[in-house]
PDB file of C-alpha atoms and ligand atoms in Angstrom:
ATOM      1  CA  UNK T  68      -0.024 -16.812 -13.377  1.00 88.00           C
ATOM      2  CA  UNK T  69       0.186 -15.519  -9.742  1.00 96.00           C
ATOM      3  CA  UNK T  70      -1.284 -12.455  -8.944  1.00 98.00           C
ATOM      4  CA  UNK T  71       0.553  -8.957  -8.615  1.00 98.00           C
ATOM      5  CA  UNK T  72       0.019  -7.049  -5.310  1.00 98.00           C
ATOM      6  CA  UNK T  73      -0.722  -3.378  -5.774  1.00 98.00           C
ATOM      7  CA  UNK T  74       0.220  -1.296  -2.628  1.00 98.00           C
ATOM      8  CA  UNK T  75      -0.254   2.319  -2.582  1.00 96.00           C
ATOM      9  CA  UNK T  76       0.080   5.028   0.028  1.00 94.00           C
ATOM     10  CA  UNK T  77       1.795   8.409   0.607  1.00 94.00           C
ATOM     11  CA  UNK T  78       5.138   6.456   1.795  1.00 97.00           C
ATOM     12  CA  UNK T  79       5.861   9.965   3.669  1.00 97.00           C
ATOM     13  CA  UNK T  80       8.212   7.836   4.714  1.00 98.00           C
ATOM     14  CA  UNK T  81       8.553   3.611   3.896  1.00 98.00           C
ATOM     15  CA  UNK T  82       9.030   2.145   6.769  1.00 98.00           C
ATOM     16  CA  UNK T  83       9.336  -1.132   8.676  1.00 97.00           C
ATOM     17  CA  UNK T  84       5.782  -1.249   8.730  1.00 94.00           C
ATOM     18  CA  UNK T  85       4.577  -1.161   4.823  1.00 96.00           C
ATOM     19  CA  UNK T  86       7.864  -3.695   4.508  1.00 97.00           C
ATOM     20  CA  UNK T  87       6.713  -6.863   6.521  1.00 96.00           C
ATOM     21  CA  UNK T  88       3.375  -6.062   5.418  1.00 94.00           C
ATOM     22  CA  UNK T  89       3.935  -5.856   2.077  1.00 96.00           C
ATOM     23  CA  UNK T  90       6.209  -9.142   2.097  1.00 97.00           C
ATOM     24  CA  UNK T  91       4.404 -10.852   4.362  1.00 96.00           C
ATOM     25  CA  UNK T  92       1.558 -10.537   1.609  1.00 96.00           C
ATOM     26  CA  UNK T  93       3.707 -11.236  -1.142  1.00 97.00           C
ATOM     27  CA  UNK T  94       4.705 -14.945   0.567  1.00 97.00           C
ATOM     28  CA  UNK T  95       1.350 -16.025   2.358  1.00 96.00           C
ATOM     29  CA  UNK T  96      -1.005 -14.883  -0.333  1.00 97.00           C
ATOM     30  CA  UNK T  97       1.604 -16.449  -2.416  1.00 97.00           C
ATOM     31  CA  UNK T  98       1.883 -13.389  -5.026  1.00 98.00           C
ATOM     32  CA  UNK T  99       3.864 -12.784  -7.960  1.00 98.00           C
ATOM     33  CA  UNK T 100       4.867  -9.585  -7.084  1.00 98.00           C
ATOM     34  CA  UNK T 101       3.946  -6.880  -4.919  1.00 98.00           C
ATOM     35  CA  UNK T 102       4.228  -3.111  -6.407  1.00 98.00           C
ATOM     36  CA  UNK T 103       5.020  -0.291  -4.256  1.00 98.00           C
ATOM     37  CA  UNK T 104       2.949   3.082  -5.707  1.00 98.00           C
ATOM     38  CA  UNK T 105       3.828   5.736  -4.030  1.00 97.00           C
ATOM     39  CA  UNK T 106       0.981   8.608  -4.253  1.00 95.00           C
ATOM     40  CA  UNK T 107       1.495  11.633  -6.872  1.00 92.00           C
ATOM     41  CA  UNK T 108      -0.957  13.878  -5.672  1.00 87.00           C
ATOM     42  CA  UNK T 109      -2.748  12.828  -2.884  1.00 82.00           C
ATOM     43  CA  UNK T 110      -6.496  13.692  -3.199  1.00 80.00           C
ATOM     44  CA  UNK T 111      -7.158  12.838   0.564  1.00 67.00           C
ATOM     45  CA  UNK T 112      -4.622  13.656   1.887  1.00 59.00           C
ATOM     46  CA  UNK T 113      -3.955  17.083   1.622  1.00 72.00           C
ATOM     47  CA  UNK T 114      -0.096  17.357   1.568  1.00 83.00           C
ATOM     48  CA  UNK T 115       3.415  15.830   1.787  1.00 88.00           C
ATOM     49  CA  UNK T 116       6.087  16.345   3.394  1.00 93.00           C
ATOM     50  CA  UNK T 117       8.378  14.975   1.217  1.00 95.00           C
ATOM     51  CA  UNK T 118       7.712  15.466  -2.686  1.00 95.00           C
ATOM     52  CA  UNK T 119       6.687  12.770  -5.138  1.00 95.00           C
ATOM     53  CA  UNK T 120       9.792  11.766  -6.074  1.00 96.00           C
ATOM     54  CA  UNK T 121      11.224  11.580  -3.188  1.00 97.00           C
ATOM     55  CA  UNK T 122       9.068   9.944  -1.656  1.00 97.00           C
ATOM     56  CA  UNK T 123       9.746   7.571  -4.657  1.00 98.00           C
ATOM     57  CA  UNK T 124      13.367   7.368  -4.061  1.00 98.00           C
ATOM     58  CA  UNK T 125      12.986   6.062  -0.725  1.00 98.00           C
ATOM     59  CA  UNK T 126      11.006   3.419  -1.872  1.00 98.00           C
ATOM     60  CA  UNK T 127      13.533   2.332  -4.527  1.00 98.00           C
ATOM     61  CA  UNK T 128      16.402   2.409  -1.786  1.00 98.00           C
ATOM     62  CA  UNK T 129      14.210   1.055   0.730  1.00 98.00           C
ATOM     63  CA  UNK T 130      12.699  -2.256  -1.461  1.00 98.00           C
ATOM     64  CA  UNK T 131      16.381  -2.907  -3.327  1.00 97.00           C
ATOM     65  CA  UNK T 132      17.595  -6.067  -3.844  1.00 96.00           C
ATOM     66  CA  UNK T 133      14.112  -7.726  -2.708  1.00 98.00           C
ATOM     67  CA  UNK T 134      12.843 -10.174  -4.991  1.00 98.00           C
ATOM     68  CA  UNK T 135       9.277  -9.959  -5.542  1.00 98.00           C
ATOM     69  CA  UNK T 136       9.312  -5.971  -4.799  1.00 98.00           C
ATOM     70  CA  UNK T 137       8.838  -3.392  -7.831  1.00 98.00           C
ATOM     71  CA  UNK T 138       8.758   0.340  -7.324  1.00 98.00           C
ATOM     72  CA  UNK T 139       6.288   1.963  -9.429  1.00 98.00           C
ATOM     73  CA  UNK T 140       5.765   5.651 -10.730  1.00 97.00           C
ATOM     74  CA  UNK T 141       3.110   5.656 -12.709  1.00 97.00           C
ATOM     75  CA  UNK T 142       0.805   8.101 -10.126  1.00 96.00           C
ATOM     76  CA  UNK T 143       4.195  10.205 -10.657  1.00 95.00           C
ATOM     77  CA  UNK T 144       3.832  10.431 -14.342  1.00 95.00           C
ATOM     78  CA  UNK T 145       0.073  10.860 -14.269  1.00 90.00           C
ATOM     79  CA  UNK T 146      -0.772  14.976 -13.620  1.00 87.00           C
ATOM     80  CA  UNK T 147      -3.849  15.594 -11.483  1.00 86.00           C
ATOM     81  CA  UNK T 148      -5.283  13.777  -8.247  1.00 89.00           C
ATOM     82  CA  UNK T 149      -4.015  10.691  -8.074  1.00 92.00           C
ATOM     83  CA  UNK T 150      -7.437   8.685  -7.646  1.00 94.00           C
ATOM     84  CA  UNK T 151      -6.884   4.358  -6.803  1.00 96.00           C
ATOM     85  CA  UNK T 152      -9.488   3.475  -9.491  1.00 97.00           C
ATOM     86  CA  UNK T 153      -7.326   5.080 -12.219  1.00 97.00           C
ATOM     87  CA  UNK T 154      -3.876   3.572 -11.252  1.00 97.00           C
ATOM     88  CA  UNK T 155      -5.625   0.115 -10.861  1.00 98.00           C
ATOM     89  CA  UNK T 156      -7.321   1.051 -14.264  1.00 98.00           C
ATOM     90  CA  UNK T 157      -4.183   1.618 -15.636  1.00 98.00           C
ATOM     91  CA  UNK T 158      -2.822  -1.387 -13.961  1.00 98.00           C
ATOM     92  CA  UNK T 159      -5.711  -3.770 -15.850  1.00 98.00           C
ATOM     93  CA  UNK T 160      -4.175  -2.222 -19.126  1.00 98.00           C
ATOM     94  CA  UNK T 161      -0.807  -3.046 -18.794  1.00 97.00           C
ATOM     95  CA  UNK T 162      -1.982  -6.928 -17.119  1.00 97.00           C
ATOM     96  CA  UNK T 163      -5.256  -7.780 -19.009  1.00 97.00           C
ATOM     97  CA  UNK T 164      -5.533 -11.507 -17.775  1.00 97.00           C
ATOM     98  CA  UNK T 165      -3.877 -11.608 -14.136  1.00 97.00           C
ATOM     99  CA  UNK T 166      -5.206 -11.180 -10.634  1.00 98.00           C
ATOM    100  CA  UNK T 167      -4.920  -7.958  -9.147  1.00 98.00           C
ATOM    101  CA  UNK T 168      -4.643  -7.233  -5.267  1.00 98.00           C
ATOM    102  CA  UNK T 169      -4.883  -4.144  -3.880  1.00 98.00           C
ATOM    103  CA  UNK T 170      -3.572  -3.928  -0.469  1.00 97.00           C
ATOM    104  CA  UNK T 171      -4.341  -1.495   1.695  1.00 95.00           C
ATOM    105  CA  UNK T 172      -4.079  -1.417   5.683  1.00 90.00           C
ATOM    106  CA  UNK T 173      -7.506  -1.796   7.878  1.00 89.00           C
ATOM    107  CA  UNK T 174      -7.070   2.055   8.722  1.00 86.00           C
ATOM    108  CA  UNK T 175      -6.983   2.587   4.883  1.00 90.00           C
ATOM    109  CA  UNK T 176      -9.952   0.015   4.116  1.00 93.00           C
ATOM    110  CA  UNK T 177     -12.384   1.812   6.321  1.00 91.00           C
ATOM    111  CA  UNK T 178     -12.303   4.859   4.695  1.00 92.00           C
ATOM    112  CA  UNK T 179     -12.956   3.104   1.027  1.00 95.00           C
ATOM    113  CA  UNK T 180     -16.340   4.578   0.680  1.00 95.00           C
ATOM    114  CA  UNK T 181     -14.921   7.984   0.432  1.00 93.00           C
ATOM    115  CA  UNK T 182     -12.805   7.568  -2.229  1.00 94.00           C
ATOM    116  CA  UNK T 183     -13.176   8.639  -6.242  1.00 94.00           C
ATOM    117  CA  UNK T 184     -15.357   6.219  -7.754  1.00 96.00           C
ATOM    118  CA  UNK T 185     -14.889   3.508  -5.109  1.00 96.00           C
ATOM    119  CA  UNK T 186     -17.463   1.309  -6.071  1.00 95.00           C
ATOM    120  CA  UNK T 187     -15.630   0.171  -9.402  1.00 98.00           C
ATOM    121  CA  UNK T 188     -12.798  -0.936  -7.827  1.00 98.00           C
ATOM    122  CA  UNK T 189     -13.863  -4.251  -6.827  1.00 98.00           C
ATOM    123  CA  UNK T 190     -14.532  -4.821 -11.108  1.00 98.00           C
ATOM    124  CA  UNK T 191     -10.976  -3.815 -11.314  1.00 98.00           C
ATOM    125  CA  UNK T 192      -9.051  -5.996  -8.528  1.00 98.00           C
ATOM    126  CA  UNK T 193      -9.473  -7.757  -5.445  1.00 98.00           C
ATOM    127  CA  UNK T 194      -8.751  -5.901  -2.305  1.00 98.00           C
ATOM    128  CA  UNK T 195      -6.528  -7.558   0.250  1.00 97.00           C
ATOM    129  CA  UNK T 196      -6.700  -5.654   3.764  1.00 95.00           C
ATOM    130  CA  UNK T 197      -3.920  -5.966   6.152  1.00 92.00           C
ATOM    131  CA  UNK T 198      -5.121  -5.959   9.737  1.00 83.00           C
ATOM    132  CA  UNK T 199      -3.473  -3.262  11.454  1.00 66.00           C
ATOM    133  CA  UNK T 200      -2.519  -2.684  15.596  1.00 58.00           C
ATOM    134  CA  UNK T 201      -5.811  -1.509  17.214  1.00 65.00           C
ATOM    135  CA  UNK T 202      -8.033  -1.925  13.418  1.00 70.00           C
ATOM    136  CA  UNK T 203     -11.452  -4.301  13.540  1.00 75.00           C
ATOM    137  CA  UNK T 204     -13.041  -5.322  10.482  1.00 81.00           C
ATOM    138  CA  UNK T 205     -16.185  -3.970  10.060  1.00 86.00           C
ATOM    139  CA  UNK T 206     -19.416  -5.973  10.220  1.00 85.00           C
ATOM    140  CA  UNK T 207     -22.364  -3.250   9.606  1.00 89.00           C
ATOM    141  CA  UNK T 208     -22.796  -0.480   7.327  1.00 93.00           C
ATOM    142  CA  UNK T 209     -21.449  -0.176   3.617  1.00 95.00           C
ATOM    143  CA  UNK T 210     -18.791  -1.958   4.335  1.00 95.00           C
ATOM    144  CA  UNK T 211     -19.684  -4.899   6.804  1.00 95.00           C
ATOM    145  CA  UNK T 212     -22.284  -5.389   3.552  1.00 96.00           C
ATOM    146  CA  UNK T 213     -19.212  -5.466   1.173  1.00 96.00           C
ATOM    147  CA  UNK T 214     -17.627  -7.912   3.256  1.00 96.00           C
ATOM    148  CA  UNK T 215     -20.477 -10.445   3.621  1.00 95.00           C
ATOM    149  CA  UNK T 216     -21.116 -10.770  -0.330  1.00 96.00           C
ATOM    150  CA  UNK T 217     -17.531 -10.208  -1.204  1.00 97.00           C
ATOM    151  CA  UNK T 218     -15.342 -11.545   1.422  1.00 97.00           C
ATOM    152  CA  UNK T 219     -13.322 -14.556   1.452  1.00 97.00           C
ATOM    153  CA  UNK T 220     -10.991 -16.137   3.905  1.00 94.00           C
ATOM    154  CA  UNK T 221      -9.667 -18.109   0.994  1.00 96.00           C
ATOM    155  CA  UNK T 222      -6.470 -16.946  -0.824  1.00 97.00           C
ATOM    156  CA  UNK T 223      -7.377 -19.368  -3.730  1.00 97.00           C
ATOM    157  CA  UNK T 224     -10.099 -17.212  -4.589  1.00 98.00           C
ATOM    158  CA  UNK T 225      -7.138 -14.549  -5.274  1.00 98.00           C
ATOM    159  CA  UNK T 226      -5.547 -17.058  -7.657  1.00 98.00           C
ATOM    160  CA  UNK T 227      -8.788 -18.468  -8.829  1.00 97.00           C
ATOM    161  CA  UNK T 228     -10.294 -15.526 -10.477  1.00 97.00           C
ATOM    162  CA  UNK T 229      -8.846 -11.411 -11.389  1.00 98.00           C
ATOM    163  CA  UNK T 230     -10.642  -9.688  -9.334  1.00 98.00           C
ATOM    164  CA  UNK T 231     -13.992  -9.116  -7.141  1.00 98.00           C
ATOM    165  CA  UNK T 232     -12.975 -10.479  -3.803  1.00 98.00           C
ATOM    166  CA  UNK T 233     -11.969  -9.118  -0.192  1.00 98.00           C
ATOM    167  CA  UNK T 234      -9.174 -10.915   1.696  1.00 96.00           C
ATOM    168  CA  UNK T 235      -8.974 -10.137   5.098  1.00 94.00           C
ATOM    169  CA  UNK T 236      -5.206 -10.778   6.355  1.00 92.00           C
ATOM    170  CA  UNK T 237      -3.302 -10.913   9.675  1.00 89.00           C
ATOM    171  CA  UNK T 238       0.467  -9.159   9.646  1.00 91.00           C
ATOM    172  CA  UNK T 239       2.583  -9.037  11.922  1.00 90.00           C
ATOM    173  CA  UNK T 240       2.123  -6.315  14.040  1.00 83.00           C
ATOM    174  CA  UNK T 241       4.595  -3.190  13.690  1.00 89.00           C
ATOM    175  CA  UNK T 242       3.050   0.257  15.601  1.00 88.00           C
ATOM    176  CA  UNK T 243       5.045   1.997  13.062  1.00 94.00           C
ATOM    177  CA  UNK T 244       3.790   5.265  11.441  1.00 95.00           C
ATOM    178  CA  UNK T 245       5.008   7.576   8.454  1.00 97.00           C
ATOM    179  CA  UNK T 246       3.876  10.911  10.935  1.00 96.00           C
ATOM    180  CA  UNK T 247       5.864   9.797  14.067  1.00 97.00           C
ATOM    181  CA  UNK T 248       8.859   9.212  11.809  1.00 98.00           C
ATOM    182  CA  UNK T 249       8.255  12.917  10.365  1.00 97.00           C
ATOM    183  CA  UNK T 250       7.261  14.247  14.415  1.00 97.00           C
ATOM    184  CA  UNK T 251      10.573  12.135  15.599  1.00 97.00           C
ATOM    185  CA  UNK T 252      13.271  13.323  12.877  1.00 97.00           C
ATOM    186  CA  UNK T 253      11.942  16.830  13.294  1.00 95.00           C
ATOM    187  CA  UNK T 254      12.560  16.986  17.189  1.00 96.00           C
ATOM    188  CA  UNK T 255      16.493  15.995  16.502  1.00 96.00           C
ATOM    189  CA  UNK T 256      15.874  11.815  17.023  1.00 97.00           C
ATOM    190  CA  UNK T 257      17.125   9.312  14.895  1.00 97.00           C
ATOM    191  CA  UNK T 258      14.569   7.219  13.038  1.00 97.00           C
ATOM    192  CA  UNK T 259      17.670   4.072  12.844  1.00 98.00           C
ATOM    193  CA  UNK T 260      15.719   0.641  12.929  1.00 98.00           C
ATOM    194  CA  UNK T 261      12.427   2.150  12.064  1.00 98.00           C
ATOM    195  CA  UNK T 262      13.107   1.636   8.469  1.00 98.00           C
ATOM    196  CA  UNK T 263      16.019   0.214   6.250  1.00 98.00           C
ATOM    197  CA  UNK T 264      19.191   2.190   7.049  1.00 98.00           C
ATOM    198  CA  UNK T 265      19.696   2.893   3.578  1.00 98.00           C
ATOM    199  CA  UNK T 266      16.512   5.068   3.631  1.00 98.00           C
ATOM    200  CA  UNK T 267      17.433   6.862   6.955  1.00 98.00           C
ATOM    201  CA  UNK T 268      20.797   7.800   5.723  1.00 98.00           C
ATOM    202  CA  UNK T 269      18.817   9.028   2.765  1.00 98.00           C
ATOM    203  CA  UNK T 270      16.844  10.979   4.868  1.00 97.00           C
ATOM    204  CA  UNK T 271      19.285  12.475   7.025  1.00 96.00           C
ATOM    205  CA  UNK T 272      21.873  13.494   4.318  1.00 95.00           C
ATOM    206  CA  UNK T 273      18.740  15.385   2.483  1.00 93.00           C
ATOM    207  CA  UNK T 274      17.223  16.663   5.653  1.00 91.00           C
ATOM    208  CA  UNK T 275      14.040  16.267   3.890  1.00 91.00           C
ATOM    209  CA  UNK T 276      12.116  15.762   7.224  1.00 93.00           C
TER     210      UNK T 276
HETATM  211  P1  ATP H 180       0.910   8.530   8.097  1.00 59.70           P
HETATM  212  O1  ATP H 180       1.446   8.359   9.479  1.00 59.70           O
HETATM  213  O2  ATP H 180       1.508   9.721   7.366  1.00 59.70           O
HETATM  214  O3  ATP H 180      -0.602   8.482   8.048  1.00 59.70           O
HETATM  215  P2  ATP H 180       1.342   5.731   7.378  1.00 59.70           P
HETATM  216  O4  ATP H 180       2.498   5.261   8.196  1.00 59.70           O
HETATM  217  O5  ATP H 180      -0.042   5.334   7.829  1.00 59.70           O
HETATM  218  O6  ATP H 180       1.431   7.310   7.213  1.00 59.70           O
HETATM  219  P3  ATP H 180       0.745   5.493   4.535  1.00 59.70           P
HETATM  220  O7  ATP H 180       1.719   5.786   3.467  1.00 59.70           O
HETATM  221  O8  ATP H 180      -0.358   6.442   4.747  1.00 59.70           O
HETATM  222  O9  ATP H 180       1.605   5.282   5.891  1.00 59.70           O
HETATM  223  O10 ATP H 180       0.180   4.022   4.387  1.00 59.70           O
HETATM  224  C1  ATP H 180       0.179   3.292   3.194  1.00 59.70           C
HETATM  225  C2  ATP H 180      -0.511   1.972   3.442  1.00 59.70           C
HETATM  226  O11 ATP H 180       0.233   1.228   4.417  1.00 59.70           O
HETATM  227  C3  ATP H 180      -1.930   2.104   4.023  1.00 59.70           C
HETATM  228  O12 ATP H 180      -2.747   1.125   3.418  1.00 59.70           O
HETATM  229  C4  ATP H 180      -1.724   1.856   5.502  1.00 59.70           C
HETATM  230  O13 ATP H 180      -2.884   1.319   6.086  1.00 59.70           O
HETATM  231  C5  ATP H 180      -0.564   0.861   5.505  1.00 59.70           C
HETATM  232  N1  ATP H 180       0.259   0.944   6.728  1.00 59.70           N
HETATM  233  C6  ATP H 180       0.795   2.047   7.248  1.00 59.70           C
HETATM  234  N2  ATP H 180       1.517   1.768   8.360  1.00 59.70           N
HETATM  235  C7  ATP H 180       1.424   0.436   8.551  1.00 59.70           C
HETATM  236  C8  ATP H 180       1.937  -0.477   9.565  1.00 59.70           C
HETATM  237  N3  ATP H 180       2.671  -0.066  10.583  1.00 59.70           N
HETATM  238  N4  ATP H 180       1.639  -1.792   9.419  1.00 59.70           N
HETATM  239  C9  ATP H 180       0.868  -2.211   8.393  1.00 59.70           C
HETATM  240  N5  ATP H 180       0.353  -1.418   7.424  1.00 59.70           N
HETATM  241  C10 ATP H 180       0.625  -0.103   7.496  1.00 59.70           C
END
């Protein structure tokens, strides 16, 4: 069976950007699914903007009617900080024999070490890293060393075993961020083909920026 993409983040909003990632992922690595996880409690992160579920709703309106894209609340429905290693944990439970891929951006990979329990996370999935505008892989220090006993530039490997690898992938290039959306809505601008209309109308009817 393919693998299923895991793809977390405070989605404070979706936009444009996560999207082609995210699909772009789900076609070239050749994935089953990809599964949006919008943060609960972000331990890293300080705070939202935009609560949980909303943030969640956008999601759902934003990823509708795409094949291959599955909201998921399970960081909603878990109290506490909502640590990676536990969703993917949680993830293992629910899909005992399939490959796992987290993806996170490069901005997102290089701050791995810090995370809760980081370490484990390669026993629990593969991690697929999404090369973002102005983002070089590392090649010294903790993670350079991850890279050279873990890495692969083969997406078989993804297939080919459940989890343990790093993927290192080129996406199309979107300079789109969640806090200019926030900066830009605030100051009165409209945020229209920075995301999927659906989720700006969403926005602007709520005024939750
Ligand atoms: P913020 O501006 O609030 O930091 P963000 O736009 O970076 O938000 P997050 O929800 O923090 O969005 O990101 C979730 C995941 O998506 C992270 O792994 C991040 O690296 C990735 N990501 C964010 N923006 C892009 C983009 N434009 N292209 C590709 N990946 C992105």
């Amino acid at each position: 069976m393919k693998p299923v993409g895991v793809f977390g983040g405070t989605f404070d909003p979706v936009h444009y950007g996560h999207l082609r990632s995210a699909f772009e992922m789900l076609q070239a690595l050749d994935f089953d699914e990809v599964r949006f996880v919008p943060c609960g409690d972000p331990p890293h992160r300080g705070i939202t903007y935009a609560s949980a579920a909303e943030r969640f709703r956008l999601v759902q309106l934003a990823i509708e009617g795409q094949a291959g894209f599955v909201a998921d609340d399970r960081e909603l429905r878990r109290d506490g900080p909502s640590y990676t290693v536990d969703t993917l944990a949680s993830l293992r439970e629910e899909f005992p024999d399939r490959s796992l891929g987290l993806i996170v951006g490069m901005d997102a990979f290089l701050g791995l070490p810090g995370w809760h329990r980081w370490e484990e996370i390669l026993e629990i999935a593969h991690i697929v890293v999404a090369h973002r505008p102005g983002w070089k892989a590392p090649d010294i220090g903790v993670l350079g060393e991850l890279i050279s006993e873990f890495g692969t530039h083969r997406v078989d490997d993804l297939h080919g075993s459940t989890l343990g690898r790093i993927h290192i992938h080129a996406v199309t290039q979107l300079e789109i961020a969640s806090t200019e959306i926030r900066d830009l809505i605030a100051a009165g601008r409209d945020p229209r083909f920075l995301m999927p209309d659906r989720v700006r109308d969403a926005i602007l009817e709520s005024r939750i920026y």
